[in-house]
Each structure stands twice: as C-alpha cells, then as structure tokens.
CSV table of C-alpha atoms in Angstrom, one decimal:
chain,number,residue,atom,x,y,z
A,1,MET,CA,5.6,20.7,191.5
A,2,ARG,CA,8.4,22.9,192.4
A,3,ILE,CA,9.9,22.4,195.8
A,4,GLY,CA,12.7,25.1,197.0
A,5,ILE,CA,15.0,24.3,199.6
A,6,ASP,CA,17.5,26.3,201.7
A,7,GLY,CA,20.7,24.0,201.0
A,8,ARG,CA,23.1,26.0,203.1
A,9,GLU,CA,24.4,23.0,205.1
A,10,LEU,CA,25.5,20.8,202.1
A,11,LEU,CA,29.1,22.5,202.6
A,12,ARG,CA,32.2,21.9,200.5
A,13,SER,CA,34.2,21.3,203.4
A,14,ASN,CA,32.3,19.8,206.1
A,15,VAL,CA,29.7,17.2,206.8
A,16,THR,CA,26.7,18.8,209.0
A,17,GLY,CA,23.7,16.8,210.8
A,18,ILE,CA,21.3,18.8,208.7
A,19,GLY,CA,23.9,18.4,205.5
A,20,ARG,CA,23.2,14.7,205.8
A,21,TYR,CA,19.8,15.2,206.3
A,22,LEU,CA,19.7,16.6,202.8
A,23,ARG,CA,22.0,14.8,201.1
A,24,ASN,CA,20.1,11.6,202.2
A,25,PHE,CA,16.8,13.3,200.9
A,26,LEU,CA,18.2,14.8,197.5
A,27,SER,CA,20.5,11.7,196.5
A,28,SER,CA,17.8,9.1,197.2
A,29,GLN,CA,15.9,7.3,194.3
A,30,VAL,CA,12.7,8.5,195.5
A,31,VAL,CA,13.7,12.1,194.7
A,32,ARG,CA,15.9,11.5,191.6
A,33,CYS,CA,12.8,9.4,190.0
A,34,SER,CA,10.2,11.7,191.1
A,35,PRO,CA,8.0,14.2,188.7
A,36,HIS,CA,8.8,17.1,190.9
A,37,GLU,CA,11.6,19.9,190.4
A,38,PHE,CA,13.7,20.6,193.1
A,39,VAL,CA,15.5,24.1,193.3
A,40,VAL,CA,17.9,24.3,196.2
A,41,TYR,CA,19.3,27.6,197.2
A,42,GLY,CA,23.1,27.9,198.7
A,43,ASN,CA,25.6,30.5,199.4
A,44,GLN,CA,29.2,31.0,198.6
A,45,PHE,CA,30.4,28.0,200.7
A,46,THR,CA,27.6,25.4,199.4
A,47,SER,CA,28.4,22.3,197.1
A,48,PRO,CA,26.6,21.7,194.2
A,49,GLU,CA,27.6,18.2,193.6
A,50,LEU,CA,23.9,16.9,193.8
A,51,SER,CA,22.8,18.9,191.1
A,52,GLY,CA,20.7,16.4,188.5
A,53,PRO,CA,18.0,16.5,186.0
A,54,ASN,CA,15.4,17.3,188.3
A,55,VAL,CA,17.9,18.9,191.1
A,56,ARG,CA,19.1,22.5,190.4
A,57,PHE,CA,21.1,25.0,192.4
A,58,ARG,CA,21.1,28.4,192.5
A,59,ILE,CA,23.8,30.2,194.4
A,60,VAL,CA,23.5,33.6,196.1
A,61,PRO,CA,26.7,34.8,198.1
A,62,GLU,CA,25.5,35.6,201.7
A,63,HIS,CA,26.9,38.6,203.8
A,64,ILE,CA,24.0,38.8,206.1
A,65,THR,CA,22.6,36.1,207.9
A,66,LEU,CA,19.3,37.5,208.5
A,67,TRP,CA,18.8,39.1,205.3
A,68,TRP,CA,19.6,36.3,203.3
A,69,ASP,CA,17.1,34.1,205.7
A,70,GLN,CA,14.0,36.5,205.3
A,71,VAL,CA,14.8,38.7,201.8
A,72,VAL,CA,17.0,36.9,199.9
A,73,LEU,CA,15.4,33.2,200.2
A,74,SER,CA,11.9,35.3,199.6
A,75,ARG,CA,12.6,36.8,196.5
A,76,LEU,CA,14.2,33.8,194.8
A,77,ALA,CA,11.0,32.0,195.7
A,78,ARG,CA,9.2,34.2,193.8
A,79,GLU,CA,11.2,34.6,190.9
A,80,ASP,CA,11.2,30.8,190.6
A,81,ARG,CA,7.4,30.5,191.3
A,82,ILE,CA,7.9,28.1,194.1
A,83,ASP,CA,5.1,26.1,194.9
A,84,LEU,CA,6.4,24.7,198.3
A,85,PHE,CA,9.5,25.4,200.4
A,86,LEU,CA,11.1,23.2,202.8
A,87,SER,CA,13.6,24.6,205.2
A,88,PRO,CA,15.7,21.6,207.1
A,89,TYR,CA,16.2,24.7,210.0
A,90,ASP,CA,14.0,25.4,212.7
A,91,LYS,CA,13.7,28.8,211.0
A,92,GLY,CA,12.5,30.1,207.6
A,93,PRO,CA,11.5,33.1,205.3
A,94,LEU,CA,8.1,34.5,206.6
A,95,LEU,CA,7.1,36.1,203.4
A,96,LEU,CA,7.0,33.6,201.2
A,97,PRO,CA,4.6,33.5,198.2
A,98,CYS,CA,4.0,29.3,199.0
A,99,PRO,CA,3.5,27.2,201.9
A,100,LEU,CA,6.4,26.9,204.3
A,101,ALA,CA,7.6,23.7,206.2
A,102,LEU,CA,10.2,23.8,208.5
A,103,THR,CA,12.2,21.0,210.3
A,104,VAL,CA,12.8,21.3,214.1
A,105,HIS,CA,15.2,18.6,214.6
A,106,ASP,CA,15.4,19.1,218.5
A,107,LEU,CA,14.7,21.9,221.0
A,108,SER,CA,18.2,21.5,223.0
A,109,PHE,CA,18.8,25.3,222.9
A,110,VAL,CA,16.0,25.4,225.2
A,111,SER,CA,17.2,22.9,228.2
A,112,PHE,CA,21.0,23.6,227.5
A,113,PRO,CA,21.3,27.3,226.5
A,114,GLU,CA,24.8,28.1,224.7
A,115,HIS,CA,24.2,32.0,225.3
A,116,GLY,CA,23.2,34.3,227.7
A,117,ALA,CA,19.7,34.8,229.2
A,118,PHE,CA,18.8,37.5,226.7
A,119,ARG,CA,20.3,36.1,223.6
A,120,SER,CA,18.4,32.7,224.5
A,121,ARG,CA,15.0,34.6,225.1
A,122,ALA,CA,15.3,36.1,221.9
A,123,TYR,CA,16.4,32.9,220.0
A,124,PHE,CA,13.4,31.2,221.5
A,125,GLY,CA,11.1,33.7,220.5
A,126,THR,CA,11.8,34.2,217.2
A,127,ARG,CA,11.7,30.0,216.7
A,128,LYS,CA,8.3,29.9,218.4
A,129,LEU,CA,7.2,33.0,216.1
A,130,MET,CA,8.5,31.0,212.9
A,131,ALA,CA,7.0,27.5,214.2
A,132,ARG,CA,3.5,29.5,214.4
A,133,ARG,CA,4.0,30.8,211.1
A,134,ALA,CA,4.7,27.7,209.2
A,135,ASP,CA,2.2,25.5,207.4
A,136,LEU,CA,3.8,22.3,208.5
A,137,ILE,CA,6.8,21.4,211.5
A,138,ILE,CA,8.6,18.3,210.4
A,139,THR,CA,10.4,16.9,213.2
A,140,VAL,CA,12.2,13.3,213.7
A,141,SER,CA,10.8,11.4,216.4
A,142,LYS,CA,8.0,11.1,218.7
A,143,SER,CA,10.1,12.7,221.7
A,144,SER,CA,10.7,16.1,219.7
A,145,LYS,CA,7.2,16.1,218.5
A,146,ARG,CA,5.9,16.4,222.6
A,147,ASP,CA,8.8,18.9,222.8
A,148,ILE,CA,7.1,21.2,220.1
A,149,LEU,CA,3.8,20.8,221.6
A,150,ARG,CA,4.9,21.8,225.1
A,151,LEU,CA,6.9,24.6,224.1
A,152,PHE,CA,5.9,26.1,220.9
A,153,GLY,CA,1.8,25.4,221.4
A,154,VAL,CA,1.1,24.8,218.0
A,155,ARG,CA,-1.6,22.5,216.8
A,156,GLU,CA,-0.8,18.7,216.9
A,157,ASP,CA,-2.1,18.2,213.1
A,158,ARG,CA,0.9,20.7,211.9
A,159,ILE,CA,3.6,18.5,213.2
A,160,LYS,CA,4.6,15.2,211.2
A,161,VAL,CA,7.3,12.8,212.3
A,162,VAL,CA,9.6,11.8,209.8
A,163,PRO,CA,12.4,9.6,211.5
A,164,ASN,CA,15.9,9.8,210.2
A,165,GLY,CA,17.3,7.3,208.0
A,166,VAL,CA,20.9,5.8,207.5
A,167,PRO,CA,22.4,5.2,204.2
A,168,ASP,CA,23.2,2.0,202.8
A,169,GLU,CA,27.2,2.9,203.2
A,170,TYR,CA,26.5,2.2,207.1
A,171,SER,CA,27.0,-1.4,207.1
A,172,ARG,CA,29.0,-4.4,208.5
A,173,VAL,CA,32.8,-4.1,207.4
A,174,GLU,CA,34.3,-7.3,207.9
A,175,ASP,CA,37.8,-7.1,206.6
A,176,LYS,CA,40.3,-7.0,209.0
A,177,SER,CA,42.9,-5.5,207.0
A,178,LEU,CA,40.8,-2.5,206.3
A,179,ILE,CA,40.1,-2.1,209.9
A,180,GLU,CA,43.5,-2.3,210.8
A,181,ARG,CA,44.6,0.3,208.0
A,182,ILE,CA,41.9,2.5,209.4
A,183,LYS,CA,43.2,2.0,213.1
A,184,HIS,CA,46.8,3.0,211.9
A,185,ARG,CA,45.7,5.8,210.0
A,186,TYR,CA,43.9,7.4,213.1
A,187,ARG,CA,46.8,6.2,215.6
A,188,ILE,CA,44.6,3.7,217.3
A,189,PRO,CA,47.3,1.5,218.8
A,190,GLY,CA,44.7,-1.4,219.8
A,191,ASP,CA,40.7,-2.5,220.5
A,192,TYR,CA,38.6,0.1,221.5
A,193,ILE,CA,35.5,1.8,222.8
A,194,LEU,CA,34.2,4.5,220.3
A,195,TYR,CA,31.8,7.7,220.8
A,196,VAL,CA,31.2,9.8,218.1
A,197,GLY,CA,29.4,13.3,218.6
A,198,ASN,CA,30.7,16.8,219.5
A,199,PHE,CA,31.7,17.6,222.9
A,200,LYS,CA,28.7,20.0,224.1
A,201,PRO,CA,27.6,20.0,227.4
A,202,HIS,CA,24.5,17.8,226.8
A,203,LYS,CA,26.4,15.3,225.2
A,204,ASN,CA,27.5,14.5,228.5
A,205,VAL,CA,31.1,13.3,227.6
A,206,ARG,CA,32.2,13.7,230.7
A,207,CYS,CA,30.0,10.9,232.1
A,208,LEU,CA,31.6,8.5,229.7
A,209,ILE,CA,35.1,9.9,230.9
A,210,ASP,CA,34.2,9.2,234.1
A,211,ALA,CA,32.6,5.8,233.3
A,212,TYR,CA,35.7,4.4,231.8
A,213,LYS,CA,37.7,5.6,235.0
A,214,GLU,CA,35.7,3.0,236.9
A,215,LEU,CA,36.3,0.2,234.6
A,216,PRO,CA,38.6,-2.4,236.0
A,217,ASP,CA,42.2,-1.8,235.2
A,218,MET,CA,42.2,-5.0,233.1
A,219,LEU,CA,39.9,-3.6,230.6
A,220,LYS,CA,41.3,-0.1,230.6
A,221,ASP,CA,44.5,-1.8,229.5
A,222,LYS,CA,42.9,-3.7,226.9
A,223,TYR,CA,40.4,-1.0,225.4
A,224,TYR,CA,41.3,2.4,224.4
A,225,LEU,CA,38.3,5.2,224.7
A,226,VAL,CA,38.2,6.6,221.4
A,227,LEU,CA,36.4,10.1,221.4
A,228,CYS,CA,35.4,11.1,217.3
A,229,GLY,CA,34.3,14.6,217.0
A,230,ARG,CA,35.2,17.6,215.4
A,231,ARG,CA,37.3,20.0,218.0
A,232,ASP,CA,35.2,22.6,219.4
A,233,LYS,CA,35.3,25.0,222.3
A,234,PHE,CA,33.6,22.4,224.5
A,235,ARG,CA,36.4,20.3,224.1
A,236,LYS,CA,38.7,21.3,226.4
A,237,GLU,CA,37.1,20.8,229.4
A,238,VAL,CA,36.8,17.3,228.0
A,239,GLU,CA,40.5,17.3,227.8
A,240,ILE,CA,41.3,18.7,231.1
A,241,ARG,CA,38.9,16.1,233.0
A,242,VAL,CA,40.9,13.6,230.9
A,243,ARG,CA,44.1,14.7,232.5
A,244,SER,CA,42.8,14.9,235.8
A,245,LEU,CA,41.9,11.4,235.7
A,246,ARG,CA,45.5,10.6,234.1
A,247,LEU,CA,43.6,9.0,231.1
A,248,GLU,CA,46.1,10.4,229.0
A,249,GLY,CA,47.3,7.7,226.3
A,250,ARG,CA,44.1,5.7,227.1
A,251,VAL,CA,41.7,8.2,225.7
A,252,ILE,CA,42.3,9.3,221.9
A,253,PHE,CA,40.6,12.0,220.3
A,254,LEU,CA,40.0,11.6,216.7
A,255,ASP,CA,38.9,15.2,215.6
A,256,PHE,CA,37.3,15.1,212.3
A,257,VAL,CA,36.7,11.8,210.6
A,258,PRO,CA,35.7,11.4,206.4
A,259,GLU,CA,32.6,10.2,206.3
A,260,GLU,CA,33.6,7.5,204.0
A,261,ASP,CA,35.5,5.8,207.2
A,262,MET,CA,33.4,5.9,209.4
A,263,PRO,CA,31.7,2.6,208.9
A,264,VAL,CA,35.2,1.0,209.3
A,265,LEU,CA,35.5,3.0,212.4
A,266,TYR,CA,32.0,2.3,213.9
A,267,SER,CA,32.8,-1.6,212.7
A,268,GLY,CA,36.3,-2.0,214.6
A,269,ALA,CA,34.6,-0.9,217.7
A,270,GLU,CA,34.3,-3.4,220.5
A,271,VAL,CA,31.0,-1.2,221.6
A,272,PHE,CA,29.7,2.2,220.7
A,273,VAL,CA,28.6,4.3,223.9
A,274,PHE,CA,26.4,7.4,223.7
A,275,PRO,CA,25.6,9.3,227.0
A,276,SER,CA,23.7,11.9,225.5
A,277,LEU,CA,21.3,14.1,228.2
A,278,TYR,CA,19.2,15.3,225.3
A,279,GLU,CA,18.6,14.2,221.4
A,280,GLY,CA,16.2,15.1,219.4
A,281,PHE,CA,16.8,11.8,217.4
A,282,GLY,CA,20.4,10.3,217.8
A,283,LEU,CA,22.1,9.4,214.8
A,284,PRO,CA,25.0,8.1,216.1
A,285,PRO,CA,23.8,4.8,217.9
A,286,LEU,CA,21.6,3.8,215.0
A,287,GLU,CA,25.1,4.2,212.6
A,288,ALA,CA,27.1,2.1,215.0
A,289,MET,CA,24.3,-0.6,214.7
A,290,ALA,CA,24.1,-0.7,211.3
A,291,CYS,CA,27.3,-1.5,211.4
A,292,GLY,CA,26.8,-4.2,213.5
A,293,THR,CA,28.5,-2.9,216.5
A,294,PRO,CA,26.6,-3.3,220.3
A,295,VAL,CA,25.5,-0.2,221.4
A,296,ILE,CA,25.4,1.2,225.0
A,297,CYS,CA,23.2,4.8,225.2
A,298,SER,CA,21.2,7.0,227.7
A,299,ASP,CA,17.6,6.1,228.2
A,300,SER,CA,16.8,9.7,227.7
A,301,SER,CA,14.5,11.9,225.4
A,302,SER,CA,14.4,10.2,222.0
A,303,LEU,CA,17.4,7.4,222.4
A,304,PRO,CA,14.8,4.6,223.5
A,305,GLU,CA,12.3,5.1,220.6
A,306,VAL,CA,15.5,5.0,218.0
A,307,VAL,CA,17.5,1.8,219.8
A,308,GLY,CA,14.8,0.2,221.7
A,309,GLU,CA,15.7,-3.1,222.9
A,310,ALA,CA,18.4,-3.4,220.7
A,311,GLY,CA,21.0,-1.5,222.6
A,312,VAL,CA,21.8,-1.5,226.6
A,313,LEU,CA,19.8,1.8,228.1
A,314,VAL,CA,21.4,3.7,230.9
A,315,ASP,CA,20.6,6.3,233.3
A,316,PRO,CA,22.8,9.5,231.7
A,317,ASN,CA,23.3,10.7,235.3
A,318,ARG,CA,25.1,7.7,236.6
A,319,PRO,CA,28.5,7.0,235.5
A,320,GLU,CA,28.9,3.7,237.6
A,321,LEU,CA,25.8,2.5,235.7
A,322,PHE,CA,27.6,2.9,232.6
A,323,ALA,CA,30.7,1.6,233.7
A,324,GLU,CA,28.8,-1.4,234.7
A,325,ALA,CA,27.4,-1.8,231.1
A,326,MET,CA,30.7,-1.5,229.6
A,327,GLU,CA,32.1,-4.1,231.7
A,328,ARG,CA,29.1,-6.6,230.9
A,329,VAL,CA,29.2,-5.8,227.2
A,330,LEU,CA,33.3,-6.1,227.0
A,331,THR,CA,33.2,-9.2,228.9
A,332,ASP,CA,30.2,-11.5,227.7
A,333,GLY,CA,30.8,-12.4,224.1
A,334,GLU,CA,27.1,-14.0,224.0
A,335,LEU,CA,25.8,-10.7,224.9
A,336,ARG,CA,27.7,-8.9,222.5
A,337,GLU,CA,26.4,-10.9,219.4
A,338,ASP,CA,22.7,-10.6,220.8
A,339,LEU,CA,23.3,-7.1,220.6
A,340,ARG,CA,25.0,-6.9,217.6
A,341,SER,CA,22.5,-9.1,215.8
A,342,LYS,CA,19.5,-7.2,217.3
A,343,GLY,CA,21.1,-3.9,216.5
A,344,LEU,CA,21.2,-5.0,212.7
A,345,ARG,CA,17.6,-5.6,212.7
A,346,ARG,CA,16.5,-2.6,214.1
A,347,SER,CA,18.6,-0.3,211.9
A,348,ARG,CA,16.7,-2.1,208.7
A,349,ARG,CA,13.7,-0.2,209.9
A,350,PHE,CA,15.5,3.4,209.5
A,351,SER,CA,16.6,3.1,205.8
A,352,ALA,CA,17.5,6.5,204.0
A,353,GLU,CA,14.9,5.5,200.9
A,354,ASP,CA,11.9,5.4,203.6
A,355,PHE,CA,12.7,8.9,205.1
A,356,SER,CA,13.0,10.0,201.7
A,357,ARG,CA,9.7,8.6,200.7
A,358,ARG,CA,8.1,9.5,203.8
A,359,LEU,CA,9.3,13.1,203.8
A,360,LEU,CA,8.3,13.2,199.9
A,361,GLU,CA,4.8,12.1,200.5
A,362,ILE,CA,4.1,14.7,203.1
A,363,LEU,CA,5.5,17.6,201.2
A,364,GLU,CA,3.0,16.3,198.3
A,365,GLU,CA,0.4,16.3,201.1
A,366,LEU,CA,1.2,19.7,202.2
A,367,ALA,CA,1.1,21.2,198.3
C-alpha cells in the first residue's frame, strides 16, 4: 500500500505539535519495518531528514496555501497513485482519488476563537465540510471525539481514537550536573516550578501567575516560576500581569527550548503545573510524568483522561486551588515521591511505538 501524507509541519527550524505527531509516526519501528510505502509531501520549509527505504519526500513550493491544500496535493496523489491519504490536520484535499483520513487534534477554535465572528464561522464551516467529506477522522482522546460528534455531526463509526505517545527520549534524568548545566544555560538561578506551552488564552497562564502570587513568601523565595514557550502575540498580556503583581525576577520566560533539552528541563523541575482550560490531548503533562516530575493540572476536557490518578487535578477557574495544590506538593516530600512513581507508571501506557502501531492499523483497516 502507498500512503500519502501532508508533511508540511516537519519544519527545518521549528518543532510544532503536529510536527511531533508526524515525527513520532514516521520515525517509529512500526513504520520503518512495515511493507508499505510512505510518500510525504512538503513545501520549501519542510525538512526531509526522515527519508528512508520506505519513506520518500516530495518537495513542492507553496505560494498560496488554499491552492496547495486542494489542487497541488490532489494532483500529486494522482501522479503517485496513492492508495490512502493521511492529513495530520483537520483539513485535507477534497478531490483525492483515494480515501482520506483527517486528524482532528482538538476543537479549541470553536470555544476560543482567535479571529472575528465572520472568519470564525467561515473556519468552522470549512472544517465541518471537510470532516463530513473525510472517510475517517482520527482524534487523540475520547474528549475530542465527544466534541467532534457534538459539533460536526459525523457518524460515530467514522471516528477513531489514537492517543498520542511520548518518545523514549522523554525519561528521568538523574545526572544532577547535567540539570545544573541546563539551568545555567537558561539562566534559572535556583529550584523551579515549570509550565510548558504557548500563551493563548485557553492555556490559562494568567491563572498560574495568580496562583504563584498566592504562595507563601517562603515558597516564592525558594522556587522560581519558569514559563517555557515560544514568544507569541499573547505573551505580552502575561508579562503585563507579571509586572502588575510585582513578580519580575521570580517569573522566568524561556522562549524556545530545543527538544533535546526538554527532558532535562522537566527532570529538574520540582513540580509541573498545567492550568489549561481546554486540551484535545495534553502532551506536556504526559512528558513531565515520563520524566518523573510531579504534575498538577486542570480537571477539564481531556486532561483527566491523560493524567488519571497520577497527578493532582484542579478546577482551572480557581487560582487559589492551584496555589493550595502547589503548596501541598512543594512541602510534602512523600506526596512528591508518590506522584513521581505514579506518573512514571502512567506514562508507560502512552508509548510512541504503541501510538504508531495503532495509527497504522487504523489506516490499514481503512484501505
């Protein structure tokens, strides 16, 4: 079988969530040892580094996104006689000569639109149309599946849940000197509480800032709050909140951190906190658990499904409850060790190889 894949998120200079999704799949032993051929379509920004005996890249410049989405991909699929097409997005070519599998990671654009009313309605309309055109919708959690059923109105048997996986590189780092080198590299002068993610409103970082402010002075003096996320248009509001609460110097913004440094950064944190209002899956808490770091996160959307009883779940609308949870974890060594061991066990249920195996099985069934 020849499987076509939209691989534009495999970027040369940046690691996105969808790029990681594709990287985990294409680099897995499940894919590398399969009898199928994978043709990955990319544009001028795509890195072909995952090429292999059964993984081939076709790079075609992209100038107008809609044209590339609908015309170029359909033409390439015909030329290559693709048997099945996998899109890692909630969009895909409508004129394919083969079955189409879309990936809907979440529907945050419905509850937390980033554009005006007209553009938001148009975006939702096109995504709903594409979902109904697709032969199969792949999603990453039962929570997202419920959202798709409710908002897109597609048949339940056309939706398959394939939870994300964590690569083996995400594991506990015990080397204290390595942790200290990473702290020095990113100018973290002491022990720290960690958040990883962007600064969009639904990530609810303001709640974390407010919760950190409510910690006893003794704990704020001992633990910095480290916010790890690429600078975006929403970060300025968070920076303003930090200044208004006079937390400059205690809250550290890291901007971009290469993936190879992330396991060390997670392992060095005393606790990982994730106050998001909405997630389709929620990979950062899982990565933190895989690195043996205690997790506190919201009890909303997919997060209880991912974290289970291995973390402390908190109402994301209550900063004072996040403050209480952080104080409890930071001051109770036995609780921290219990959360570490539970998190490590929980994370093993979400391996990258299991994710790849399940995804490939579903594609084979569709074909």
